[in-house]
Tab-separated table of C-alpha atoms and ligand atoms in Angstrom:
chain	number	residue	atom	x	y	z
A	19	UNK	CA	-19.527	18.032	43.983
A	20	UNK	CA	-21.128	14.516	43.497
A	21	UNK	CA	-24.594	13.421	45.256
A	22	UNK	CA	-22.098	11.231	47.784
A	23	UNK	CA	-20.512	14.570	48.982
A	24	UNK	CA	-22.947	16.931	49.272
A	25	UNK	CA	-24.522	16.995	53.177
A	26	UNK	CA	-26.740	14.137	54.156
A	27	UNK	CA	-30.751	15.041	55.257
A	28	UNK	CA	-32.052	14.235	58.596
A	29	UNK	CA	-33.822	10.962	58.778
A	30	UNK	CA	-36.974	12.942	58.620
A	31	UNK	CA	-35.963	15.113	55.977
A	32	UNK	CA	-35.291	11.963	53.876
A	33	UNK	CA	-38.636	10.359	55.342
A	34	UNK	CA	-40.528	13.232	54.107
A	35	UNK	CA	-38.859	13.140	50.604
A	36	UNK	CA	-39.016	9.602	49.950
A	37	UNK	CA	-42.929	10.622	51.133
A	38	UNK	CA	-43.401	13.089	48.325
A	39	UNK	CA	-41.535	10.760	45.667
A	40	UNK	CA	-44.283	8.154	46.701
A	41	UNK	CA	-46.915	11.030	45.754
A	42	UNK	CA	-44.812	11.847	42.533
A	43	UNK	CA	-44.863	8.258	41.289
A	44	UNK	CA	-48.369	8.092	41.782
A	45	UNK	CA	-49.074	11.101	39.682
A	46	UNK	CA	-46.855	9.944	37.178
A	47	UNK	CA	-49.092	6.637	37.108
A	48	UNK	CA	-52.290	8.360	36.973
A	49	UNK	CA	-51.350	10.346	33.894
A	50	UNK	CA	-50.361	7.264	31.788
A	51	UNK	CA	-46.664	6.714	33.262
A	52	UNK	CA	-45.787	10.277	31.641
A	53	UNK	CA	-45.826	13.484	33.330
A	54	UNK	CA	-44.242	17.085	31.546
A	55	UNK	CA	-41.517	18.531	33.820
A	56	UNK	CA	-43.733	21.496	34.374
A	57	UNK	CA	-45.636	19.651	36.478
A	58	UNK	CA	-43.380	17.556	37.784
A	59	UNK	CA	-41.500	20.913	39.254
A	60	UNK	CA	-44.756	22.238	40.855
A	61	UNK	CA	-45.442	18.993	42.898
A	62	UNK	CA	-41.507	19.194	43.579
A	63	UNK	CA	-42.027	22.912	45.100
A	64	UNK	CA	-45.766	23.183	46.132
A	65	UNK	CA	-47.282	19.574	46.945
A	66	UNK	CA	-48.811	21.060	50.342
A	67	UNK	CA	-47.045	19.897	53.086
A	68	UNK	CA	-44.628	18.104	51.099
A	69	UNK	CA	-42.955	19.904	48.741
A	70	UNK	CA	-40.317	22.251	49.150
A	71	UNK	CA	-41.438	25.344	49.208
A	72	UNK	CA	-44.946	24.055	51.080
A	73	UNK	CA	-43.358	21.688	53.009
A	74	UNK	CA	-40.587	22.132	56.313
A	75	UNK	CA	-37.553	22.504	54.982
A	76	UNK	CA	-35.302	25.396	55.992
A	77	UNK	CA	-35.272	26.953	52.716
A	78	UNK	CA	-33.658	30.693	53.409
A	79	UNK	CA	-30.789	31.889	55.124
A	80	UNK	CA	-27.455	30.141	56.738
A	81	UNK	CA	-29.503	26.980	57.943
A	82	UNK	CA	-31.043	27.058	54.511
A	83	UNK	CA	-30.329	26.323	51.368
A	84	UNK	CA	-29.851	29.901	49.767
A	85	UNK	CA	-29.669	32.956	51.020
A	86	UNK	CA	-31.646	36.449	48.859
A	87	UNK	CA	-31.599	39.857	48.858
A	88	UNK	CA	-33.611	40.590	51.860
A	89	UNK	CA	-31.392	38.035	54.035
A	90	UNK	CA	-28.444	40.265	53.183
A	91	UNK	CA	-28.993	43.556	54.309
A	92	UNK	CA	-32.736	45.363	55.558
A	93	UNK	CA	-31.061	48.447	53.299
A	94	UNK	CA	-32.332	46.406	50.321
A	95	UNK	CA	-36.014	46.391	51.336
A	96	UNK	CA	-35.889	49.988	52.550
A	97	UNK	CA	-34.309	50.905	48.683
A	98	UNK	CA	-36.897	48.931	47.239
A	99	UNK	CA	-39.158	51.295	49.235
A	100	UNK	CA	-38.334	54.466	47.580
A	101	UNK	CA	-39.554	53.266	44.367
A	102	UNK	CA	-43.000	52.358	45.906
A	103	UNK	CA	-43.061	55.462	48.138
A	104	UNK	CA	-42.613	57.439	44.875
A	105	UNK	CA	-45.470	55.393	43.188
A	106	UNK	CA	-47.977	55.610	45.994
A	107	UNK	CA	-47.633	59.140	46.125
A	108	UNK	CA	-48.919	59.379	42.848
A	109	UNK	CA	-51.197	56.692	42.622
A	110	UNK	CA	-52.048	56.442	46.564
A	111	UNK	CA	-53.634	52.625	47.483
A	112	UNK	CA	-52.052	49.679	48.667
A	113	UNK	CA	-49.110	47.638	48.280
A	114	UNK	CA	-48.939	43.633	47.523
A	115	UNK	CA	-46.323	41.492	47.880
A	116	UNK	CA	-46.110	38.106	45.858
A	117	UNK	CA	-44.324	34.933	47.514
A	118	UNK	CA	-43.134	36.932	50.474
A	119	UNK	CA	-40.934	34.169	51.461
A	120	UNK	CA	-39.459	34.794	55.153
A	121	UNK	CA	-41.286	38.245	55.239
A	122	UNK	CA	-37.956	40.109	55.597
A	123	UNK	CA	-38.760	42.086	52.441
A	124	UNK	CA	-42.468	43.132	53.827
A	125	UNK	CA	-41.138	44.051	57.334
A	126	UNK	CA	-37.944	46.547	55.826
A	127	UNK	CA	-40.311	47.880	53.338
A	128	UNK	CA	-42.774	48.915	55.910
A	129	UNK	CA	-40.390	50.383	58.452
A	130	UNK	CA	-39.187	52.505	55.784
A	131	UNK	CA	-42.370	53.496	54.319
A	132	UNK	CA	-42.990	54.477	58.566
A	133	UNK	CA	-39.894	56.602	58.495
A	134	UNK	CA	-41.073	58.250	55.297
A	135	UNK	CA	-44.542	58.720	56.857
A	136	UNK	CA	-46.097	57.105	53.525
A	137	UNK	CA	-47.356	53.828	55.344
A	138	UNK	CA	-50.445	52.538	53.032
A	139	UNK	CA	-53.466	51.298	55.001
A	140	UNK	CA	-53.018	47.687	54.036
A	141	UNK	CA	-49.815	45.337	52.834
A	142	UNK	CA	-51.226	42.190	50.948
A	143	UNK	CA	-49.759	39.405	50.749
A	144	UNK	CA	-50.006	37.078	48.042
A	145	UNK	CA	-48.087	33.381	49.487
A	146	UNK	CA	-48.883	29.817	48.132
A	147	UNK	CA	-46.749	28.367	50.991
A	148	UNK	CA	-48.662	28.027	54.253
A	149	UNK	CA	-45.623	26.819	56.208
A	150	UNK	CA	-44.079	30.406	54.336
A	151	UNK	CA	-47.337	32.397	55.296
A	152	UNK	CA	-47.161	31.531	59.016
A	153	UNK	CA	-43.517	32.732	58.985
A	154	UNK	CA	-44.210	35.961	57.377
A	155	UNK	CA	-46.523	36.359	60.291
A	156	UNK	CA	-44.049	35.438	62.962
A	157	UNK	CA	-41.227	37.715	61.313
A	158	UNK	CA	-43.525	41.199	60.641
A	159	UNK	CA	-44.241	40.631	64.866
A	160	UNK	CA	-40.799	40.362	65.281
A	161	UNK	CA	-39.267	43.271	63.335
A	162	UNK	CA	-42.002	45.540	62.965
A	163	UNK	CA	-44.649	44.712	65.812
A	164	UNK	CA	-46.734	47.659	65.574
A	165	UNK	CA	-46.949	47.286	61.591
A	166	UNK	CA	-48.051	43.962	61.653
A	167	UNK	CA	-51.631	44.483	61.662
A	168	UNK	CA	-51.137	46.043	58.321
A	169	UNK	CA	-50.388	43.189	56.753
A	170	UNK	CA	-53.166	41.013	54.915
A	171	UNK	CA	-53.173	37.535	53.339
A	172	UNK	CA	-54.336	37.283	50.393
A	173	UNK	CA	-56.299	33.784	48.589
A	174	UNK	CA	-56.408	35.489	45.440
A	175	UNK	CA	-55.825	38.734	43.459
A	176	UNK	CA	-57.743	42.048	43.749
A	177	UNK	CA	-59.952	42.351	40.723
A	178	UNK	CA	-59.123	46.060	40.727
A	179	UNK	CA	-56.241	47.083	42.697
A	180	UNK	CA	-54.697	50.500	43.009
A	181	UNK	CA	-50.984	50.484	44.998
A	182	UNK	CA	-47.611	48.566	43.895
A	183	UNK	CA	-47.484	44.904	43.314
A	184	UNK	CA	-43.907	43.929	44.273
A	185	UNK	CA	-41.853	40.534	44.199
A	186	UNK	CA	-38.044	39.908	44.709
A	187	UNK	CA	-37.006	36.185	42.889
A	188	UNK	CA	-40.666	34.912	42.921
A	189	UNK	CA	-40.965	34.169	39.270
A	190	UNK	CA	-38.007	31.851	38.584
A	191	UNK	CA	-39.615	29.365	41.281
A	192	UNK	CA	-42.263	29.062	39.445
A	193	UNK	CA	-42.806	26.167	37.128
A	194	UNK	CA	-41.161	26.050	33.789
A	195	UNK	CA	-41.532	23.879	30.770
A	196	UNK	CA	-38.582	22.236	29.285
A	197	UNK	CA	-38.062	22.113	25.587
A	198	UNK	CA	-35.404	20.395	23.838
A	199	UNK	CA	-34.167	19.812	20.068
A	200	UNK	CA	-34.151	16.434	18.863
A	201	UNK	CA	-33.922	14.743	15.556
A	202	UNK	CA	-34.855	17.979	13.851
A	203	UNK	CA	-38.097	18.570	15.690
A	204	UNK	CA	-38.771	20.242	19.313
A	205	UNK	CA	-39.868	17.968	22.227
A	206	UNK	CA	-41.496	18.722	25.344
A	207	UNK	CA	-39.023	17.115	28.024
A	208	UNK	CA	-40.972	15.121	30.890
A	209	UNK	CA	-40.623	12.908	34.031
A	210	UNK	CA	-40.724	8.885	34.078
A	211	UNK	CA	-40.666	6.252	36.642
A	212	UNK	CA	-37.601	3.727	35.535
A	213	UNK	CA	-35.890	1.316	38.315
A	214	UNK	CA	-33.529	3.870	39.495
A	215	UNK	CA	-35.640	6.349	40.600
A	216	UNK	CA	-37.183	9.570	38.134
A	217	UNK	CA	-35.825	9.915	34.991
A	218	UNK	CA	-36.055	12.140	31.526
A	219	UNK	CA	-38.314	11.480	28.563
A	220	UNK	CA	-38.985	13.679	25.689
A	221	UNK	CA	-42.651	13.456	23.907
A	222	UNK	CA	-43.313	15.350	20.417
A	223	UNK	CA	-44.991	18.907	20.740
A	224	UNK	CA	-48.386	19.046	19.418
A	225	UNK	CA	-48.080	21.611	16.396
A	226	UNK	CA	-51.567	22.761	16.999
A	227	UNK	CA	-51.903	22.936	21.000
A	228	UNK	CA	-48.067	23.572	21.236
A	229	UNK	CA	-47.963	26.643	18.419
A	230	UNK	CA	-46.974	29.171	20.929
A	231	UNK	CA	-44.393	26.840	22.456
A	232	UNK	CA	-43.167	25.837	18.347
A	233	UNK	CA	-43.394	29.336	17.320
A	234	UNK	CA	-40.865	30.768	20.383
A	235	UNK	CA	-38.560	27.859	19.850
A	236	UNK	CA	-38.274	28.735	16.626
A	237	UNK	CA	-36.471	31.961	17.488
A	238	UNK	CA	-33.814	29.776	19.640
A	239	UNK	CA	-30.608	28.495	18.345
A	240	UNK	CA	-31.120	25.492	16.344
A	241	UNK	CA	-28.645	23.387	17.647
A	242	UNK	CA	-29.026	19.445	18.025
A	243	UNK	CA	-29.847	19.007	21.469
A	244	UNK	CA	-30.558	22.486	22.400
A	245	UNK	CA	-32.208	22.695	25.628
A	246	UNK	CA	-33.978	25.448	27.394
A	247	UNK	CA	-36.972	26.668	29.480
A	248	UNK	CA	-40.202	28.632	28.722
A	249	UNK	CA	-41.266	29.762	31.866
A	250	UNK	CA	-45.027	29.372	30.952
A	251	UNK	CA	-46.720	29.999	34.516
A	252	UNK	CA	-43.947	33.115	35.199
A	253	UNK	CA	-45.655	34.379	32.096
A	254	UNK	CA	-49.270	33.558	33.213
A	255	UNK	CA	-48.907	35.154	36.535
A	256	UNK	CA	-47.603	38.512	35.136
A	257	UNK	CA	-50.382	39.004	33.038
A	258	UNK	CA	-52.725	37.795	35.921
A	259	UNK	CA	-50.959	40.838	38.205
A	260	UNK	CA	-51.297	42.872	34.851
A	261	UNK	CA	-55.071	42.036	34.802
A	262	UNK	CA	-55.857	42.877	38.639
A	263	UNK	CA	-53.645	46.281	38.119
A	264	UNK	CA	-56.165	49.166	37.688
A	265	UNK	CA	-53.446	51.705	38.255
A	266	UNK	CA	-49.987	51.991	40.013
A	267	UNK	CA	-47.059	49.580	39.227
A	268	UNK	CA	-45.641	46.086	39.336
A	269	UNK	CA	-42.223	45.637	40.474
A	270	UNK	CA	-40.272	42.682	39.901
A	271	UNK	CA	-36.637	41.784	41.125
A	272	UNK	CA	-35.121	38.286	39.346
A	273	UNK	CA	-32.018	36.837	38.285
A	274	UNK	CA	-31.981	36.668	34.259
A	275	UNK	CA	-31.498	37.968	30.703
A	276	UNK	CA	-33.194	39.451	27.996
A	277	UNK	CA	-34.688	36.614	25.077
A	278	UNK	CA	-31.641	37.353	22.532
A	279	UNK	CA	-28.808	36.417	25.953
A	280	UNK	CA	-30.975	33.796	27.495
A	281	UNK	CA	-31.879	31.718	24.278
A	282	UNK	CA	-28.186	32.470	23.523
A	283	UNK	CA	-26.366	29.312	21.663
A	284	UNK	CA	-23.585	28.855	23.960
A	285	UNK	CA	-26.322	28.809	27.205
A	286	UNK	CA	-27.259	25.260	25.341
A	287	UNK	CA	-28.261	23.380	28.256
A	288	UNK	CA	-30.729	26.174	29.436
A	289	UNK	CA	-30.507	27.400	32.920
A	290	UNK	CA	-32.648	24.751	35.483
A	291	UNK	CA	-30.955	24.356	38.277
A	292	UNK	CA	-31.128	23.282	42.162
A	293	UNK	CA	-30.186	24.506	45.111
A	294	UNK	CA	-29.052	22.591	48.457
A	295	UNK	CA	-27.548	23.496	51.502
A	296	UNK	CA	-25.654	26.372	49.623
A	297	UNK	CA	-24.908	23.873	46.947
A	298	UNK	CA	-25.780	24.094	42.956
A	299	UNK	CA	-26.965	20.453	42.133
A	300	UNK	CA	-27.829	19.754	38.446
A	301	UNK	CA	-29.481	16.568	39.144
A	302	UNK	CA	-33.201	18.054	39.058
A	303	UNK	CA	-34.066	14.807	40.977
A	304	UNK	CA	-31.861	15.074	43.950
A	305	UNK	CA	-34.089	14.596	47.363
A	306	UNK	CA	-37.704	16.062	45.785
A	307	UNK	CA	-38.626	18.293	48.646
A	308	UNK	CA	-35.426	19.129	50.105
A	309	UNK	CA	-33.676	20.526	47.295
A	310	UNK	CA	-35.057	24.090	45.499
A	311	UNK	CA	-35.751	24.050	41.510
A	312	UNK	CA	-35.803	27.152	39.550
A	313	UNK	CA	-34.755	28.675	36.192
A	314	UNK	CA	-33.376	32.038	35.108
A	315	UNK	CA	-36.380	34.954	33.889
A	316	UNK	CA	-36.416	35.169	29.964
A	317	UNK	CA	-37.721	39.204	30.939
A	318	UNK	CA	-38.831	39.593	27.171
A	319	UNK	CA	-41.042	37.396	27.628
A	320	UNK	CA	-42.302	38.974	30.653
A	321	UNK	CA	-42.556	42.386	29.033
A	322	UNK	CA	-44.623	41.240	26.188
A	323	UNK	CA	-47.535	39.413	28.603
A	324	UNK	CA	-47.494	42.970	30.387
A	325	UNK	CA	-47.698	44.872	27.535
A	326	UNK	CA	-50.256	42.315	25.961
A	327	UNK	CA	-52.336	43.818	29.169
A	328	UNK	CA	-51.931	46.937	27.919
A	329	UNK	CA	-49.216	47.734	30.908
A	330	UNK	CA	-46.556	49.948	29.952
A	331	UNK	CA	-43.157	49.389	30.697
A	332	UNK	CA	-41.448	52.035	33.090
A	333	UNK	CA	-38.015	50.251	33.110
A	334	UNK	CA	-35.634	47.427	33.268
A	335	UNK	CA	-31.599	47.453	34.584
A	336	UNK	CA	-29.687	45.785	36.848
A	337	UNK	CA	-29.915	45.347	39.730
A	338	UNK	CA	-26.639	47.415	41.084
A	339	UNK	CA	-28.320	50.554	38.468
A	340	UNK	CA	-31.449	49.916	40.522
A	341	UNK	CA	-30.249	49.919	43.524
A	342	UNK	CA	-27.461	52.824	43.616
A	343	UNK	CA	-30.255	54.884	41.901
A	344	UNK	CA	-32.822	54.315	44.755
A	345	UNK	CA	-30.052	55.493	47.033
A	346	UNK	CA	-28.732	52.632	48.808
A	347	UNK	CA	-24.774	54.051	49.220
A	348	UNK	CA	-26.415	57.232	50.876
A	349	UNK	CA	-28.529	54.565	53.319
A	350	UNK	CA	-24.848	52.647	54.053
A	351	UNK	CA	-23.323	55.883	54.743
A	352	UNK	CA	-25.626	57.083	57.619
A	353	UNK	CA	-24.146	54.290	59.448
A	354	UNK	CA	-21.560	54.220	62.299
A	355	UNK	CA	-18.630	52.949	60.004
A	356	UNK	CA	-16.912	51.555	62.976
A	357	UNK	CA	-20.263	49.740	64.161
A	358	UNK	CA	-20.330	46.149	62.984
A	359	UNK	CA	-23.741	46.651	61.601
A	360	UNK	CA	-21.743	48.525	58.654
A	361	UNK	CA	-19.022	46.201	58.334
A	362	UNK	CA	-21.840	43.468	57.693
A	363	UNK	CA	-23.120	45.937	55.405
A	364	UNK	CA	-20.582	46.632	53.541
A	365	UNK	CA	-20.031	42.969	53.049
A	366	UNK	CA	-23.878	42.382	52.141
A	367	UNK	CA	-23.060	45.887	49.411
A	368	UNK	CA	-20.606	43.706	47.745
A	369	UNK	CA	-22.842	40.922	46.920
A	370	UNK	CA	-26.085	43.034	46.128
A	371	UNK	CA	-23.823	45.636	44.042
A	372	UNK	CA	-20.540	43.640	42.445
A	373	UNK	CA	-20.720	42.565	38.987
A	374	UNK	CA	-19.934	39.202	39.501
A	375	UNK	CA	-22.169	38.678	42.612
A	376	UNK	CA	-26.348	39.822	42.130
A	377	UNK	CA	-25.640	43.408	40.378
A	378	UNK	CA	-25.209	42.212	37.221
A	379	UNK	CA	-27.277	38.772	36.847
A	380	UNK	CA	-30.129	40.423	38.959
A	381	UNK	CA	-32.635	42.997	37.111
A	382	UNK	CA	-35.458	44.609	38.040
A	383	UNK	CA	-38.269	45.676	35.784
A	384	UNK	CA	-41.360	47.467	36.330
A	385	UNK	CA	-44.336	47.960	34.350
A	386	UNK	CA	-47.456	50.300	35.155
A	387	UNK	CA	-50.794	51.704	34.386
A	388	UNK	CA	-51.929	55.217	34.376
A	389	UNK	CA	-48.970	56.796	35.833
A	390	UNK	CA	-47.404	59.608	34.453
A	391	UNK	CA	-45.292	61.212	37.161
A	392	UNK	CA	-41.455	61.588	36.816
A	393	UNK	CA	-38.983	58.437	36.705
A	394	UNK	CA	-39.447	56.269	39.453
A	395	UNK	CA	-36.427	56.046	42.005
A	396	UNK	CA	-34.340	53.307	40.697
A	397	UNK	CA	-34.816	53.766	36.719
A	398	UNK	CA	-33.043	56.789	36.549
A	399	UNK	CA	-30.022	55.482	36.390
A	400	UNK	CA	-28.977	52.797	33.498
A	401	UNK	CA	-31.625	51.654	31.158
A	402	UNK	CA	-31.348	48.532	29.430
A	403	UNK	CA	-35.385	48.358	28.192
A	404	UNK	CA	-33.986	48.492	24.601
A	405	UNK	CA	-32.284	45.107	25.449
A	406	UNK	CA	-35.889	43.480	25.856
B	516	SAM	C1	-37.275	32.082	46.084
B	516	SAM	S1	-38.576	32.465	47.154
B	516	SAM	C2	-38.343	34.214	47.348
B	516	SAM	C3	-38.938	34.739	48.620
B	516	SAM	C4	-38.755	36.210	48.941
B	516	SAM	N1	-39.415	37.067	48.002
B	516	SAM	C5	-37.302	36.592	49.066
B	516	SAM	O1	-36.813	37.421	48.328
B	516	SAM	O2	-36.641	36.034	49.946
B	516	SAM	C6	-40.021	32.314	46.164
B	516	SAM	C7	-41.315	32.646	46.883
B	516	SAM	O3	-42.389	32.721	45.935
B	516	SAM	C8	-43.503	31.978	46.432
B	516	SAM	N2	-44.361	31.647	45.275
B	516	SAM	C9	-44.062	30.894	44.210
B	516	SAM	N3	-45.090	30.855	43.330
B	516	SAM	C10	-46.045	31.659	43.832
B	516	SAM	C11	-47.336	32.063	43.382
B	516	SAM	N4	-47.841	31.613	42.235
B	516	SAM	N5	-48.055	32.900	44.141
B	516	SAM	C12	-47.552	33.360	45.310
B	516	SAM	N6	-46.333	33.020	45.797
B	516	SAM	C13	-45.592	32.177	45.072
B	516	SAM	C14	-42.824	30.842	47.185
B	516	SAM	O4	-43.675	30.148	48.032
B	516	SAM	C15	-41.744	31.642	47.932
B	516	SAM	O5	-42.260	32.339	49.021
C-alpha cells in the first residue's frame, strides 16, 4: 500500500507531526546537518509531548495503530502470572513492569496474582510516556479498582530490587542503530534534511569508538549492501534491569530471533519497520509522531548483556511453548464455551498460539539471580536456549 492509500491523519494529528518534524530538523541542524538514526528514532518515539509514544496518538488497540498481547485476551496477563507467582514464592518482593503501555498487562497480572492470594505489596512501574503513565492509571481503576493503590511509578530503577521485572514488546521500541555494508566497509546509517523532507545518509564507523559495533558486524553476512540493526539501548537497558536485580527474575516477551536467524543473509534489509493504523509502512519517515518505529530483538545479544551481569539464564522459547506451559488452554477451558467471552477467546488463542500469528515470531526469555527452585511455569515446555 503506497503513502497516497494508507488513511489520512486528522488535521491535528498532521499539525502535531509537521510540529515534531520542525523539532527534528532543528536537531538535525544543531548536530552539524547529520544526526545517526538512533537518535533520530528516539525523538520519533519519545520527544515529550510530541513523539509517538510521548505524544497523543492512539497507539494500541482497534482505534490504534497495533494491537499486543494484552489487547487480545486478559488470559495472557493472568499466564504471564504463573511464572511470577512461582518466582515470588521463592524469592518473595515486588514486581516491576517496564513500558506498561495501556496497563492491561499490570491490571490481568494483578487480578490473577489476587485469585492466587500471592498479591506483592507493591507493582512498579517503570513508563517513559507520561501521556502512557496517566493511562495505566486510568485503566488499573477501571479493571482492578481495589488493586490500584498497589501500583507505583517509578523515575528510575531500584538499586537493589528483590521481585520479577517483567516487559511484553518493550525492547523492540526502543532505539536501534542502523548499520549497513558499503564499498567494503560498515557505515553507520543516519538522518538528513534534503528538499523533500528526511532522508538517509551513511557516515564511516569510527574503528576505535565503533569496535563493538565493527566487531558484531563482522559476524553478519557480508553482503554488499547488507543492512541491519544493533539494538544498542535494548542492550543497555537489560543490563541496567540486570544491575538493579539483587535476586528474583526478569521476564521479557518480544517478537525476534536468535543472532545466527536474525543476522541471517536472506533477512538483508534488516527488520525496521512502522506501524500505522494496522498498516506495515517501510518508509521510516512517514508522519514522525503518528506512525510507530521498531525493530525485531537480536535475543543473543540480550542474553550476553545479562549474563555479562552475572544473570543466569532460566530460559528462552516461543511464545505458544510459553504460554501452553503456563497453562493458558486449561484458563480457556474454564469458560462457558457457548458464552461469547470464549468465542473471542478462542479467536484471541489463535493469534497468541498459531505458528504463523505471535507463537512462533514471539519468545520469551528470562534470566535470574539467586534462584534455585524448580523450572519456572512456562520453561518447561520447549527450550530453544541452545539456539542463543
Ligand atoms: C510497544 S509498547 C508495549 C506496551 C505494553 N507492554 C503492551 O504489551 O501493550 C512499548 C512500551 O514501552 C515503553 N518504553 C519504551 N522505552 C522505555 C524505557 N526505556 N523505559 C520504560 N518504558 C519504555 C513505551 O512508552 C511503551 O509503553
Amino acid at each position: 500500500m503506497t503513502q497516497a492509500q494508507l488513511p489520512a491523519p486528522s488535521a491535528d494529528a498532521l499539525a502535531a507531526s509537521e510540529q515534531l518534524c520542525q523539532h527534528i530538523r532543528q536537531q538535525i541542524a544543531a548536530q552539524g546537518g547529520w544526526l545517526p538514526f538512533v537518535d533520530y528514532m528516539r525523538l520519533a518515539l519519545y520527544t515529550p509531548g510530541l513523539g509517538y509514544y510521548s505524544g497523543g496518538a492512539a497507539k494500541f488497540g482497534t482505534a490504534g495503530d497495533f494491537i499486543t498481547a494484552p489487547g487480545l485476551s486478559p488470559l495472557f496477563g493472568g499466564s504471564v502470572a504463573a511464572t511470577i507467582a512461582h518466582v515470588l514464592a521463592e524469592s518473595g518482593g515486588n514486581i516491576i513492569e517496564v513500558g506498561a503501555g495501556t496497563g492491561q498487562l499490570a491490571a490481568q497480572i494483578l487480578a490473577e496474582l489476587e485469585r492466587l492470594d500471592q498479591l506483592p505489596a507493591q507493582y512498579g512501574i517503570l513508563e517513559l510516556s507520561g501521556e502512557l503513565r496517566e493511562r495505566q492509571l486510568q485503566t488499573l481503576q477501571t479493571l482492578v479498582p481495589h488493586l490500584a493503590e498497589r501500583a507505583v511509578w517509578l523515575e528510575t530503577l531500584p538499586s537493589e530490587f528483590v521481585g520479577v521485572i517483567v516487559g511484553n514488546e518493550v525492547l523492540d521500541a526502543m532505539p536501534c542503530e542502523v548499520i549497513q555494508l558499503n564499498d567494503g566497509a560498515w557505515q553507520r546509517r543516519g538522518i538528513v534534511v534534503n528538499d523533500e523532507g528526511f532522508a538517509w545518509e551513511n557516515r564511516a564507523l569510527d574503528p576505535i569508538k565503533d569496535a563493538a559495533i565493527l566487531a558484531t558486524c563482522a559476524r553478519w553476512p557480508q553482503i554488499p549492501g547488507y543492512t541491519s540493526e544493533i539494538q544498542i539501548e535494548a542492550q543497555g537497558f537489560i543490563k541496567a534491569l540486570s544491575n538493579s536485580l539483587q535476586r528474583g527474575m526478569i521476564l521479557m516477551l518480544d517478537y525476534g530471533f536468535p543472532a545466527g536467524e536474525f543476522y541471517h543473509p536472506e533477512r538483508s534489509m534488516g527488520t525496521l519497520i512502522g506501524h500505522y493504523r494496522h498498516h506495515t509502512v517501510h518508509d521510516v519517515f512517514h508522519y514522525p509522531g503518528l506512525t510507530d518505529l521498531t525493530c525485531h530483538i537480536d535475543f543473543s545479544a540480550m542474553y550476553s548483556a545479562a549474563e555479562q551481569s552475572g544473570l543466569a539464564l532460566d530460559g528462552y522459547t516461543s511464545q505458544a511453548s510459553y504460554l501452553l506451559d503456563c497453562g493458558i488452554l486449561e484458563r480457556a477451558a474454564l469458560l462457558d464455551s457457548k458464552s461469547v467471552e470464549y468465542l473471542r477467546t478462542a479467536a484471541a488463542l489463535q493469534k497468541l498460539l498459531g505458528h504463523a500469528e505471535m507463537g512462533e515470531l514471539f519468545k520469551v526469555i528470562a534470566f535470574s539471580r539467586e534462584l534455585e527452585g524448580a523450572t519456572a511455569p512456562g520453561f518447561r515446555g520447549q527450550d530453544r536456549s541452545g539456539e542463543l
